[in-house]
Amino acid sequence: MDVRVLRVFTGPDGSGGNLLGVVHDGPAVPGDAARQRLAAELGFSETVFVDDPLRGEVDIRTPGGSLPFAGHPLVGAAWHLRQCGYAADVLRPPAGDVPAWTASGATWIRARASWAAGRRLQQYALPADVDALPSPPPGDGWLYAWSWHHEPAGAVRARGFPRRGDGIVEDEATGAAALSLTAALRRDLTIAQGASSLIRTRYEGDCVTLGGGVDFAGVRTIGE
């Protein structure tokens, strides 16, 4: 099986981005066990299975389990489906309908802030304090470490640490955590996360819009 690999939330110069596995023919991998084995073998922070490209039905997996919602897989899936000629104006993960579109050179989605619960947001005084954290910091549970880079402009420095025991030591770019931070601060943000990734968000009350650049990174062949 050929799995397309994307870089989602690329930086301003096109570098960076969080790797995403996209299984375009989701029904070719039926059942939870088979999908979970594939996601674990790929080893990306998330892999998305496209179950119905016309309706935008997708299934999101980490190496250790399934997710009802995640930002970087949905942004990547929307970009991928458009590259394949589908409208992709609504994606349908288990959490609910997620509008998607392209604008300003980026792929965007809109989601409810409540769908991104479960990540601890910890503010640090300076970006250098965030950069100095070990990977991962001591402790358990999802940690989103952040600091203002330029508060008046809404510029943030962040790093994400899943700390869930599935081999993902640090998440290069995390849409759901960016959504949570935007909702908590109640303002639009430009988030520089990881080594060189960039996430843009817009605060819209109960919902948050988030987006960024996406690029094709190659194909991973699984099995024979």
C-alpha positions in Angstrom: 0.0 0.0 0.0 1.2 3.5 -0.9 0.6 6.1 1.8 1.0 9.7 0.8 3.0 11.8 3.2 2.4 15.5 3.6 4.0 18.3 5.6 1.2 20.4 7.3 1.7 23.9 8.7 4.8 24.6 6.8 6.9 27.7 7.7 7.1 31.0 5.8 9.9 29.7 3.6 8.2 26.4 2.9 10.3 24.4 5.4 9.0 22.6 8.5 5.5 21.2 8.8 4.2 18.2 10.7 4.4 15.0 8.8 1.0 13.4 8.1 0.2 10.0 6.6 -2.8 10.0 4.2 -4.4 6.7 3.2 -6.5 7.8 0.3 -8.3 4.5 -0.1 -9.5 4.1 3.5 -11.9 1.2 2.9 -8.8 -0.9 1.7 -7.8 -0.9 5.4 -11.0 -2.1 7.2 -11.3 -2.5 10.9 -9.8 -0.8 14.0 -7.0 -3.3 14.5 -5.6 -3.1 10.9 -5.8 0.7 10.9 -4.1 0.9 14.2 -1.3 -1.4 13.1 -0.7 0.8 10.0 -0.7 4.0 12.0 1.8 2.5 14.5 4.0 1.3 11.7 4.0 4.7 10.0 4.9 6.3 13.3 3.6 9.8 12.4 1.8 11.9 15.1 -1.3 11.2 13.1 -2.4 9.3 10.0 -5.8 10.0 8.3 -7.9 7.4 6.5 -10.1 8.8 3.8 -13.3 6.7 3.9 -15.4 8.8 1.5 -13.7 11.5 -0.5 -17.0 12.9 -1.9 -18.5 13.3 1.5 -15.2 14.1 3.3 -15.5 11.3 5.8 -12.2 10.6 7.5 -10.8 8.5 10.4 -7.9 10.0 12.3 -5.3 7.8 14.1 -2.3 8.3 16.3 0.2 5.5 16.8 -1.8 4.5 19.8 -5.5 5.2 19.2 -8.2 7.1 17.3 -9.1 10.7 17.6 -12.6 12.3 17.0 -10.9 15.6 16.0 -7.3 16.8 15.2 -6.3 19.9 13.4 -3.2 19.0 11.3 -4.8 15.8 9.8 -7.9 17.7 8.7 -5.9 20.6 7.2 -3.8 18.0 5.4 -6.8 16.0 4.3 -8.5 19.1 2.9 -5.4 20.0 0.9 -5.0 16.4 -0.3 -8.6 16.0 -1.5 -8.4 19.2 -3.5 -5.2 18.1 -5.1 -7.2 15.0 -6.1 -10.0 17.0 -7.6 -12.6 16.8 -4.8 -14.4 19.9 -3.4 -13.5 19.1 0.2 -15.6 22.0 1.5 -16.7 20.0 4.5 -14.8 17.2 6.3 -16.5 14.7 8.5 -14.4 13.3 11.3 -16.2 11.6 14.2 -16.5 14.9 16.1 -18.7 16.5 13.5 -18.7 18.6 10.3 -15.7 20.7 9.7 -15.8 23.4 7.0 -12.6 23.7 4.9 -11.4 26.1 2.3 -8.3 27.7 0.8 -7.3 31.4 1.0 -4.2 33.5 1.2 -2.0 30.6 0.1 -3.1 28.4 3.0 -5.6 25.6 3.7 -8.1 26.4 6.5 -10.6 24.6 8.7 -13.2 25.9 11.2 -13.9 23.8 14.4 -15.5 24.0 17.8 -13.1 24.9 20.6 -14.7 22.2 22.8 -13.4 19.5 20.4 -9.8 20.3 21.4 -10.0 19.8 25.1 -7.5 17.7 27.0 -4.3 19.6 26.5 -2.6 21.6 29.3 -1.6 25.1 28.2 1.5 26.3 30.1 2.8 29.9 29.6 6.4 30.7 30.0 8.0 34.2 30.3 10.2 34.1 27.2 10.5 32.2 24.0 13.9 31.2 25.1 12.3 29.4 28.1 10.2 27.4 25.7 13.2 26.6 23.5 15.2 25.4 26.6 12.7 22.8 27.6 13.8 19.1 27.4 12.0 16.9 25.0 9.8 15.9 26.6 9.6 17.8 29.9 9.0 15.7 33.0 5.4 14.8 33.7 2.4 13.1 32.2 -0.3 14.3 29.8 -0.4 16.5 26.8 1.5 19.8 27.4 1.4 22.8 25.1 4.3 25.1 26.2 4.0 28.6 24.9 5.3 32.2 25.3 4.5 35.5 23.7 7.0 36.4 21.0 5.3 39.7 20.3 2.0 40.0 22.2 0.6 43.1 20.4 0.8 41.3 17.1 -0.5 38.0 18.6 2.8 36.2 17.8 3.5 33.1 19.9 6.3 30.7 20.3 5.1 27.1 21.2 6.2 23.5 21.5 3.9 20.5 21.9 4.6 17.4 24.0 2.0 14.5 23.8 3.6 12.5 26.6 1.2 9.6 25.9 3.7 6.7 25.6 3.3 6.1 21.8 6.7 7.1 20.6 5.8 10.7 19.6 8.3 12.7 21.8 7.4 16.1 20.4 4.7 17.2 18.0 6.1 19.5 15.3 2.8 21.4 14.8 -0.5 20.8 16.6 -3.7 22.3 15.3 -5.9 21.2 18.2 -3.6 22.8 20.8 -3.4 26.0 18.7 -7.2 26.0 18.7 -7.3 25.6 22.5 -4.8 28.4 23.0 -6.7 30.7 20.6 -9.9 30.0 22.5 -8.3 30.6 25.9 -6.7 33.9 24.8 -9.8 35.0 22.8 -7.7 36.5 20.0 -6.2 35.7 16.6 -2.7 34.2 16.8 0.3 33.4 14.6 2.1 30.5 16.2 5.7 29.4 15.5 5.8 25.8 16.7 8.5 23.1 16.7 11.6 23.5 14.5 10.1 25.7 11.8 6.3 25.3 11.5 3.7 28.1 11.4 0.0 27.9 12.4 -2.4 30.8 11.9 -5.6 31.1 13.8 -8.7 33.3 14.0 -10.8 33.5 17.1 -14.6 33.3 16.4 -16.2 32.7 19.8 -17.4 29.1 20.1 -15.4 28.2 17.0 -11.8 28.8 15.9 -10.5 29.0 12.3 -6.9 27.6 11.8 -4.8 27.1 8.8 -1.4 27.0 7.2 0.7 25.8 4.3 0.7 22.2 3.1 3.2 20.4 0.9 3.7 17.0 -0.5 6.6 15.1 1.1 6.6 11.8 -0.7 5.1 8.3 -0.6 5.7 5.6 2.0 5.1 2.1 0.8 3.8 -0.4 3.4 4.0 -4.2 2.8 4.5 -5.8 -0.6 
